[in-house]
Amino acid sequence: MKFKEFKDRGWASKENKIGTSGVVYRWERRISIVLSWFLFRCWPSLLPNHVSAVNLSLVLIVLLFSGVVAVSNIAPVVAVLFQLVLLFFSAVLDKVDGELARAHNHFTQRGIYFDQAYHFFYPLALFIPVAHFFSFMTGESALLLLGIFFSILVLFYKSFGKLRHHIGFKIKLENHLDQIRDWQKPNQHMSLSAPWSRTVNCLVFSIYDYLWVFYVVLVILSVWLPVWSFWVYISHLVLSTGLVIWRIFNVLPKQGLFNREELSL
């Protein structure tokens, strides 16, 4: 199989997302398809599940590395940048397994399981090391606790689609279509198309690309501008925490659930 055919297979059903996503995602895709092609040609027995399992292990290593830093002499700025680089590589591998699966036409339940587990742990692996870095830099342990709390909030927010699916499944399973009292109106789902809303999403919820870049830049600047970087970080953390809480309690239950027609199909 030539590279062009492999690329067409690997990116099948992803063309629209690639075309409409930001520059960081597109660069990740360019890197991932080359890496996938290399693995496909040089290691034909490698299965997508192997890549998914390695990727899950990688994000867990990033989490555990924060504990290693706490009891070692590694410079905190070097450690957190190393963790962020590993997370970028994990975001690339997250695309490699899917590209290999489509190229091999090899799809499994275990592959989905490893992929979902990776996305479960990724928010923790992004937010906790950065919070640990700024907590170490300032000596404020409360900052680490706030970072952990925020990572849990984002983890829940990112898992809302699966929770929504469970809500619909439970309504149908228990035959409660006629008992539900808070059906949403048709076309009431939340819209994130406004420019300000897209900007907020990039800086708060785009954890695999724009927010990752923001943290890398902030950590590097902390070497020369520690006070400025700290205040930018703590301001972003507090505002983001408030925004996620507001969406969890106000936006998602009002605009993110079902109307009756969706479950009557």
PDB file of C-alpha atoms in Angstrom, residues 59 62-63 66 80 83-84 87 120-135 143-156 158 202-208 211-212 214-215 233 236-237 240-241 244:
ATOM      1  CA  VAL A  59      -0.343   9.007  30.270  1.00  0.00           C
ATOM      2  CA  VAL A  62       3.116  11.249  33.203  1.00  0.00           C
ATOM      3  CA  LEU A  63       0.868  11.216  36.275  1.00  0.00           C
ATOM      4  CA  SER A  66       4.908  14.132  39.467  1.00  0.00           C
ATOM      5  CA  VAL A  80       6.898  19.657  33.889  1.00  0.00           C
ATOM      6  CA  GLN A  83       5.635  15.760  31.113  1.00  0.00           C
ATOM      7  CA  LEU A  84       3.992  18.165  28.669  1.00  0.00           C
ATOM      8  CA  LEU A  87       1.470  14.408  26.646  1.00  0.00           C
ATOM      9  CA  PHE A 120     -10.327   9.457  31.111  1.00  0.00           C
ATOM     10  CA  PHE A 121      -6.827   9.908  32.548  1.00  0.00           C
ATOM     11  CA  TYR A 122      -5.569  12.621  30.177  1.00  0.00           C
ATOM     12  CA  PRO A 123      -7.168  15.630  31.982  1.00  0.00           C
ATOM     13  CA  LEU A 124      -5.587  14.476  35.244  1.00  0.00           C
ATOM     14  CA  ALA A 125      -2.208  14.061  33.541  1.00  0.00           C
ATOM     15  CA  LEU A 126      -2.404  17.581  32.080  1.00  0.00           C
ATOM     16  CA  PHE A 127      -3.692  19.650  34.979  1.00  0.00           C
ATOM     17  CA  ILE A 128      -2.085  17.968  37.993  1.00  0.00           C
ATOM     18  CA  PRO A 129       1.590  18.280  36.858  1.00  0.00           C
ATOM     19  CA  VAL A 130       1.104  21.956  35.955  1.00  0.00           C
ATOM     20  CA  ALA A 131      -0.615  22.631  39.279  1.00  0.00           C
ATOM     21  CA  HIS A 132       2.167  20.734  41.055  1.00  0.00           C
ATOM     22  CA  PHE A 133       4.769  22.891  39.297  1.00  0.00           C
ATOM     23  CA  PHE A 134       3.212  26.218  40.310  1.00  0.00           C
ATOM     24  CA  SER A 135       2.479  24.888  43.792  1.00  0.00           C
ATOM     25  CA  LEU A 143      -2.823  25.498  44.547  1.00  0.00           C
ATOM     26  CA  LEU A 144      -2.197  21.800  43.943  1.00  0.00           C
ATOM     27  CA  LEU A 145      -5.520  20.903  45.566  1.00  0.00           C
ATOM     28  CA  LEU A 146      -7.318  23.427  43.351  1.00  0.00           C
ATOM     29  CA  GLY A 147      -5.574  21.985  40.287  1.00  0.00           C
ATOM     30  CA  ILE A 148      -6.682  18.465  41.249  1.00  0.00           C
ATOM     31  CA  PHE A 149     -10.240  19.697  41.828  1.00  0.00           C
ATOM     32  CA  PHE A 150     -10.267  21.425  38.440  1.00  0.00           C
ATOM     33  CA  SER A 151      -8.951  18.325  36.684  1.00  0.00           C
ATOM     34  CA  ILE A 152     -11.812  16.272  38.174  1.00  0.00           C
ATOM     35  CA  LEU A 153     -14.343  18.868  37.015  1.00  0.00           C
ATOM     36  CA  VAL A 154     -12.969  18.832  33.472  1.00  0.00           C
ATOM     37  CA  LEU A 155     -12.914  15.035  33.523  1.00  0.00           C
ATOM     38  CA  PHE A 156     -16.628  15.013  34.358  1.00  0.00           C
ATOM     39  CA  LYS A 158     -15.541  15.760  29.062  1.00  0.00           C
ATOM     40  CA  CYS A 202      -9.865  26.991  23.099  1.00  0.00           C
ATOM     41  CA  LEU A 203      -8.409  28.315  26.376  1.00  0.00           C
ATOM     42  CA  VAL A 204     -10.381  26.080  28.768  1.00  0.00           C
ATOM     43  CA  PHE A 205     -11.606  22.935  27.048  1.00  0.00           C
ATOM     44  CA  SER A 206      -9.184  22.306  24.140  1.00  0.00           C
ATOM     45  CA  ILE A 207      -6.994  20.227  26.412  1.00  0.00           C
ATOM     46  CA  TYR A 208      -5.231  18.324  23.619  1.00  0.00           C
ATOM     47  CA  LEU A 211      -4.616  24.690  26.302  1.00  0.00           C
ATOM     48  CA  TRP A 212      -1.543  22.456  26.077  1.00  0.00           C
ATOM     49  CA  PHE A 214      -0.870  27.798  26.678  1.00  0.00           C
ATOM     50  CA  TYR A 215       0.631  25.784  29.528  1.00  0.00           C
ATOM     51  CA  TYR A 233      -1.976  30.735  35.853  1.00  0.00           C
ATOM     52  CA  HIS A 236      -6.909  31.217  34.424  1.00  0.00           C
ATOM     53  CA  LEU A 237      -7.403  28.362  36.921  1.00  0.00           C
ATOM     54  CA  SER A 240     -11.869  28.200  34.347  1.00  0.00           C
ATOM     55  CA  THR A 241     -13.028  26.417  37.497  1.00  0.00           C
ATOM     56  CA  VAL A 244     -16.798  24.582  34.300  1.00  0.00           C
TER      57      VAL A 244
END
